[in-house]
Coordinates of N, CA, C and O and ligand atoms in Angstrom, one line a residue:
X1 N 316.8 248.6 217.3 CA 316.6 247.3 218.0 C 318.0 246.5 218.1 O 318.7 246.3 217.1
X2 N 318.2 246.1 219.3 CA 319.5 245.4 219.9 C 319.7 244.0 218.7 O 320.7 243.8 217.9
X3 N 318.7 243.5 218.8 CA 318.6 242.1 217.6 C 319.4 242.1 216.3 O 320.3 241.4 215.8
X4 N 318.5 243.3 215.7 CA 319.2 243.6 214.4 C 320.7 243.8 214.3 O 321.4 243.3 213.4
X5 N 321.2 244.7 215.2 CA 322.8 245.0 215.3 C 323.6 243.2 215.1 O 324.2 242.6 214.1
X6 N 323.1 242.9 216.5 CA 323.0 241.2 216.2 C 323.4 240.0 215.4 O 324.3 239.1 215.4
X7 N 322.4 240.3 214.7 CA 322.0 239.3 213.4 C 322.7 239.6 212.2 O 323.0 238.8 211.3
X8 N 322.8 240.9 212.1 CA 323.5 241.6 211.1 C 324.3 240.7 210.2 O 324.2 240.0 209.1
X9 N 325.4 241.2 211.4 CA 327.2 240.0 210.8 C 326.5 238.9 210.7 O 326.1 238.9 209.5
X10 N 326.1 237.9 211.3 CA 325.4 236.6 211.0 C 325.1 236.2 209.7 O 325.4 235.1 209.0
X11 N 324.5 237.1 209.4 CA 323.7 236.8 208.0 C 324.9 236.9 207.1 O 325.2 236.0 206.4
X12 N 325.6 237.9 207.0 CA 326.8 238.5 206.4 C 327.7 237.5 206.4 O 328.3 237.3 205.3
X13 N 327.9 236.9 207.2 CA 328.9 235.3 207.6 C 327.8 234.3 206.3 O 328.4 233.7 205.4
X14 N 326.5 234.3 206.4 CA 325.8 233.2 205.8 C 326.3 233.1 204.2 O 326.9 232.2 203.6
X15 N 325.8 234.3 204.0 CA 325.5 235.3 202.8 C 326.8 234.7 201.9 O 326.7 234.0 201.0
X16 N 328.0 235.2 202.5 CA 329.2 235.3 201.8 C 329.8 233.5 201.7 O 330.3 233.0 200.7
X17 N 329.4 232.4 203.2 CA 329.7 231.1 203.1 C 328.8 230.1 202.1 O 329.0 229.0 201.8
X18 N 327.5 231.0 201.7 CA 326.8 230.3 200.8 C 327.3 230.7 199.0 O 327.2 229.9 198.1
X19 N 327.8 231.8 198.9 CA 328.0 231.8 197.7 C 329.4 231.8 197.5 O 329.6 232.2 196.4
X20 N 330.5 231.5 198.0 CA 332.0 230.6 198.2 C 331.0 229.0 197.8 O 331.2 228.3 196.8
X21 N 330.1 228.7 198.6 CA 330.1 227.1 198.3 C 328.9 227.0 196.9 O 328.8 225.9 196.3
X22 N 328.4 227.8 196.7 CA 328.0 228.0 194.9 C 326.5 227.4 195.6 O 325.9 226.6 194.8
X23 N 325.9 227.7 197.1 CA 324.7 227.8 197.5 C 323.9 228.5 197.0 O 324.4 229.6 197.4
X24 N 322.7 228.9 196.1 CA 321.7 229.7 196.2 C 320.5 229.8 196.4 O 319.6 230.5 195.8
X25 N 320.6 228.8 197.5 CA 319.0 229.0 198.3 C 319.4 228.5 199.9 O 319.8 227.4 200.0
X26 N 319.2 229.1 200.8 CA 319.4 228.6 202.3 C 318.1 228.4 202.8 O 317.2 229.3 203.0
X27 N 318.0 227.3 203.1 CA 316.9 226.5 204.0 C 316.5 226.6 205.3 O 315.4 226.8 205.8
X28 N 317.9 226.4 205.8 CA 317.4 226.9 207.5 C 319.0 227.3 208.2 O 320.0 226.8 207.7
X29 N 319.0 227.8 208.9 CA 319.8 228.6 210.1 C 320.0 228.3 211.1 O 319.2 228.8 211.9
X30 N 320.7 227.5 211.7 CA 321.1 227.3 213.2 C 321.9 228.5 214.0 O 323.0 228.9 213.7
X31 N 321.4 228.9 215.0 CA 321.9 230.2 215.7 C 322.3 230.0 216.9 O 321.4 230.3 217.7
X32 N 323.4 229.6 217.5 CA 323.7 229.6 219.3 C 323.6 230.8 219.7 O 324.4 231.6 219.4
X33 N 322.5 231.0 220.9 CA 323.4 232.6 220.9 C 323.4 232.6 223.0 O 322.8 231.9 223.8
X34 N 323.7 233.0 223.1 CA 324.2 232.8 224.8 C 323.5 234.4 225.1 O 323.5 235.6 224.6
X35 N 323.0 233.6 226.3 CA 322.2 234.7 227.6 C 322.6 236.3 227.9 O 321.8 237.2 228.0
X36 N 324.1 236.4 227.8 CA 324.6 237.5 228.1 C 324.4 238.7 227.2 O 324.5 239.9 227.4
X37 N 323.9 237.7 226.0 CA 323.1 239.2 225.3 C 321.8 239.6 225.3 O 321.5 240.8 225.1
X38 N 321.1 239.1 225.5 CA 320.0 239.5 226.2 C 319.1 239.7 225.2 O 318.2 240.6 225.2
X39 N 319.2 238.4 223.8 CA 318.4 238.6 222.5 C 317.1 238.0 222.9 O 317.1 237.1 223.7
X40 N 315.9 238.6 222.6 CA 314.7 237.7 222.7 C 314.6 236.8 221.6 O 315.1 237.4 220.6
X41 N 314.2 235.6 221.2 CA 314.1 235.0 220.3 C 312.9 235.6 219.1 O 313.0 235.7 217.8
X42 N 311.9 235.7 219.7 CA 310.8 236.7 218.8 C 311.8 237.4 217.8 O 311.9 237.1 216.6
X43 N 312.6 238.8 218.6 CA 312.9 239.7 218.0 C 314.1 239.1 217.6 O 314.4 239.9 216.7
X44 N 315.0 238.5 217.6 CA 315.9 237.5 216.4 C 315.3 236.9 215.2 O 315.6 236.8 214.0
X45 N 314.6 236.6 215.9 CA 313.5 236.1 214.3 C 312.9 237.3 213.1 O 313.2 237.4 212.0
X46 N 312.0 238.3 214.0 CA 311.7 239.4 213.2 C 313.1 240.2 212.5 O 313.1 240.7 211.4
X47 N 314.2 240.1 213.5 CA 315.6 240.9 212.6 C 315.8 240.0 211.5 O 316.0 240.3 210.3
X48 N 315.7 238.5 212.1 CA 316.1 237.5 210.5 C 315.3 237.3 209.3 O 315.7 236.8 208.3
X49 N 313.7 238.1 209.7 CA 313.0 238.0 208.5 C 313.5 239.6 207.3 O 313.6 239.9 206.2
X50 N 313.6 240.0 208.4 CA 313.9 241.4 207.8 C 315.1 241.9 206.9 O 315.0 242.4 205.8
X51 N 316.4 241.6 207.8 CA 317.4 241.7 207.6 C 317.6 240.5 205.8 O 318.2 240.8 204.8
X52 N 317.0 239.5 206.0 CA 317.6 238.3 204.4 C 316.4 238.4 203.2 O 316.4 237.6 202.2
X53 N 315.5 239.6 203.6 CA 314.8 240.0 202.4 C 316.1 240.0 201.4 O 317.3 240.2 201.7
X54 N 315.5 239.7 200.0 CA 316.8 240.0 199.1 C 318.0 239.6 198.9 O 318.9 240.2 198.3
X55 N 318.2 238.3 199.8 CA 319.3 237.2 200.1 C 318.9 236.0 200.0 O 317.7 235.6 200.2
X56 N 320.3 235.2 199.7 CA 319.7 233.7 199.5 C 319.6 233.4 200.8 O 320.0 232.3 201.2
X57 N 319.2 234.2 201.8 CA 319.0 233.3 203.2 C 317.2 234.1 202.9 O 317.1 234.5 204.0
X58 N 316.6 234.2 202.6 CA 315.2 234.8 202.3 C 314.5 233.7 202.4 O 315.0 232.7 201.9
X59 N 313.3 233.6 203.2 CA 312.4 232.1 203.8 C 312.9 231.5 204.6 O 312.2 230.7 205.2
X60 N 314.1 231.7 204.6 CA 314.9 230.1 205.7 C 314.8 230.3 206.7 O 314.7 231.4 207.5
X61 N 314.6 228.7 207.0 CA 314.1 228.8 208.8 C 314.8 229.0 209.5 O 316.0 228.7 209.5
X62 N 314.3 229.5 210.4 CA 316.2 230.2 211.7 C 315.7 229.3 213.3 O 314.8 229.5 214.0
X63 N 316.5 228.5 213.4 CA 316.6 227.7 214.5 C 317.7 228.2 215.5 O 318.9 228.2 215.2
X64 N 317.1 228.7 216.8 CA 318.0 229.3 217.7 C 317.9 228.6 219.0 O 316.9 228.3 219.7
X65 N 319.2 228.4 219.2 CA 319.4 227.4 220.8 C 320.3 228.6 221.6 O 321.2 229.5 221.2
X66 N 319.6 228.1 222.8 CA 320.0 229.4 223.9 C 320.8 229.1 224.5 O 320.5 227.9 224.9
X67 N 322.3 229.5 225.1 CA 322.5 229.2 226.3 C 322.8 229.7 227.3 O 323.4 230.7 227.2
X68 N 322.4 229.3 228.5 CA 322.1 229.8 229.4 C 323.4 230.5 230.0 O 324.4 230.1 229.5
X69 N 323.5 231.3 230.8 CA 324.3 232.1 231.6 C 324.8 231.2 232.6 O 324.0 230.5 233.3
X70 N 326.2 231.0 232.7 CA 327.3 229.9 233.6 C 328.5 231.0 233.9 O 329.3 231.5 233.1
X71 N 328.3 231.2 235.5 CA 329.5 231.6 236.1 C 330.5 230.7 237.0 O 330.2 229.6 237.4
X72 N 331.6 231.2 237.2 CA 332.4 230.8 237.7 C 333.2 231.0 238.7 O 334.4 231.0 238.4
X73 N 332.8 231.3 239.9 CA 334.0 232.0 240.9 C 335.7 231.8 240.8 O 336.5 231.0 240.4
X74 N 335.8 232.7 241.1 CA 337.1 233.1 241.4 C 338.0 232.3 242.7 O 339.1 231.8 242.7
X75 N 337.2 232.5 243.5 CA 337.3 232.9 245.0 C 337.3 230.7 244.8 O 338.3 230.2 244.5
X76 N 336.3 229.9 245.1 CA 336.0 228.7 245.1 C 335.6 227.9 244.2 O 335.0 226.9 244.6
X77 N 335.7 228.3 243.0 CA 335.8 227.7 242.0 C 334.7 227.0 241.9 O 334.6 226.0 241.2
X78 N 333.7 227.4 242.5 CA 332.1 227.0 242.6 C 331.2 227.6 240.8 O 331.4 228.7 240.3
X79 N 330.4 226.5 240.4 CA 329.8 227.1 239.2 C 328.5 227.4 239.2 O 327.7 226.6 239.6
X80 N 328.2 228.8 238.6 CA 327.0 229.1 239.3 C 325.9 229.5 238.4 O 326.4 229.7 237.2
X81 N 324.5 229.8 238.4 CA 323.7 230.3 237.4 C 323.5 231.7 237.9 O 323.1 231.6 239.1
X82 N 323.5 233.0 237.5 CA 324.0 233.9 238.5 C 322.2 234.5 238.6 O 321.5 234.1 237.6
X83 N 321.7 234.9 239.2 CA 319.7 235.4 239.7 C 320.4 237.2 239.7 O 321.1 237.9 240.4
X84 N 319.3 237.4 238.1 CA 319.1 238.4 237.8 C 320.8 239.5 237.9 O 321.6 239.1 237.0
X85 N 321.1 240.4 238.4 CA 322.0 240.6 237.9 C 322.8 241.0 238.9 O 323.5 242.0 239.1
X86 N 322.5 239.9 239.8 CA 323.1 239.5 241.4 C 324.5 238.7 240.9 O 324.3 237.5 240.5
X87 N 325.8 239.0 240.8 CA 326.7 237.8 240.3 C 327.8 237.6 241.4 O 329.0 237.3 241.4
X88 N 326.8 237.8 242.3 CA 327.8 236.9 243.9 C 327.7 235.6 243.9 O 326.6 235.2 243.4
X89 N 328.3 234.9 244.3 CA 328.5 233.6 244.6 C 328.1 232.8 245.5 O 328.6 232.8 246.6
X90 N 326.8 231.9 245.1 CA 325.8 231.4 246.4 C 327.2 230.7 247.2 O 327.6 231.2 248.3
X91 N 327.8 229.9 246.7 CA 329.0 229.7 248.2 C 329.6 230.3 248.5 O 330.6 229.6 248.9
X92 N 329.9 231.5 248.7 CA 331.3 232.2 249.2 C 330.9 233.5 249.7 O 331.4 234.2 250.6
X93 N 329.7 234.1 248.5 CA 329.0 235.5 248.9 C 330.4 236.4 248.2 O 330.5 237.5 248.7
X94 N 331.5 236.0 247.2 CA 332.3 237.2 246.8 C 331.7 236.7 245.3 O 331.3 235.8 244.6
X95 N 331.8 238.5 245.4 CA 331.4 239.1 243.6 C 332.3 238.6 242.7 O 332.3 239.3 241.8
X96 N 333.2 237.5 242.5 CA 334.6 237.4 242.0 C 334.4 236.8 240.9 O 335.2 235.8 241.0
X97 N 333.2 236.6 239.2 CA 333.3 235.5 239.1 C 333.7 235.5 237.4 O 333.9 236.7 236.9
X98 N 333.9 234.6 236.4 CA 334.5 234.4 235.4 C 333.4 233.9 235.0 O 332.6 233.2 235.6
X99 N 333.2 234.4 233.7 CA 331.7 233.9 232.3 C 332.0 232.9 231.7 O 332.4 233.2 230.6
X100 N 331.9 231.2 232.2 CA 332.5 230.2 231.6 C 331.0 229.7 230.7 O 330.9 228.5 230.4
X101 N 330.1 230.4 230.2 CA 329.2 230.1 229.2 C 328.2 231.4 229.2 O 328.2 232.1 230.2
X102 N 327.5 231.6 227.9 CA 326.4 232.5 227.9 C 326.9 233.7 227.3 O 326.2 234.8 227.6
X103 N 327.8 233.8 226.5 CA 328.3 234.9 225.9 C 328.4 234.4 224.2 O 329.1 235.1 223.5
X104 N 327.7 233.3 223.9 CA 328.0 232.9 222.8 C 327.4 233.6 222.0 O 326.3 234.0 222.5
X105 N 327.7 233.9 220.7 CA 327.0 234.3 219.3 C 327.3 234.2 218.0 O 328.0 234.9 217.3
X106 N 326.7 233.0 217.6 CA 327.7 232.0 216.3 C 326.4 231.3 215.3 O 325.3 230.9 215.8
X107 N 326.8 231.2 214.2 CA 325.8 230.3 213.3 C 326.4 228.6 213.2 O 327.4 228.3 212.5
X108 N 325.4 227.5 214.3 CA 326.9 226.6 214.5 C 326.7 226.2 212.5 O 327.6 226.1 211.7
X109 N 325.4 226.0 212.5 CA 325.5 225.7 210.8 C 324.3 226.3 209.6 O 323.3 226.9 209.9
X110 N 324.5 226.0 208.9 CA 323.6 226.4 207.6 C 323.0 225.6 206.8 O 323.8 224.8 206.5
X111 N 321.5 225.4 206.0 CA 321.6 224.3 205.3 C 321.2 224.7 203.7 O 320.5 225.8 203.8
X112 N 321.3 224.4 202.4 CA 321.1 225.0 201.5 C 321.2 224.4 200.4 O 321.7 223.3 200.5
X113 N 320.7 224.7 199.0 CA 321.0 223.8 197.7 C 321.4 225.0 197.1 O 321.7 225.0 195.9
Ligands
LIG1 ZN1 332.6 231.4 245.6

């Protein structure tokens, strides 16, 4: 499953930032993760229940904000939401375009005692 690969490092980032700050219990999870990966939130969840068995991130709630997919032409510097995996440019009609959002994958924060 795509998710799990995913979430992996994440937890791994958590894991190691909670016990540097002498955390051992994590509460909840904030997750950005941008469009271009193509995570379902369901199956981010089931990877995060799975994956922090046997970690101080074990029960904690995982709060994930999506963001959406933002292109950017090349060509006219028009910003676009690209439909399905059409990434021509409703003004110009050229394929030319730059991923100015939707590629994110980051824990913006953590919370814990
Ligand atoms: Zn254009």
């Amino acid at each position: 499953m795509h998710e799990l690969s995913l979430i992996h490092a994440l937890i791994d980032t958590v894991v190691q930032s909670a016990r540097e700050n002498g955390i051992t219990k994590v509460t909840k999870v904030k997750l950005v993760v941008g469009e271009s990966h193509g995570a379902l939130p369901d199956a981010l969840q089931f990877a995060f229940d799975i994956l922090t068995v046997d970690t101080v991130c074990a029960g904690a709630e995982l709060a994930i904000e999506k963001n959406a997919l933002l292109l950017k032409c090349r060509e006219c510097a028009r910003e676009f939401h690209p439909e399905g995996y059409l990434f021509c440019c409703p003004g110009c009609g050229v394929s030319n375009a730059a991923l100015v959002k939707g590629n994110e994958l980051y824990v913006e924060y953590f919370e814990g005692e």
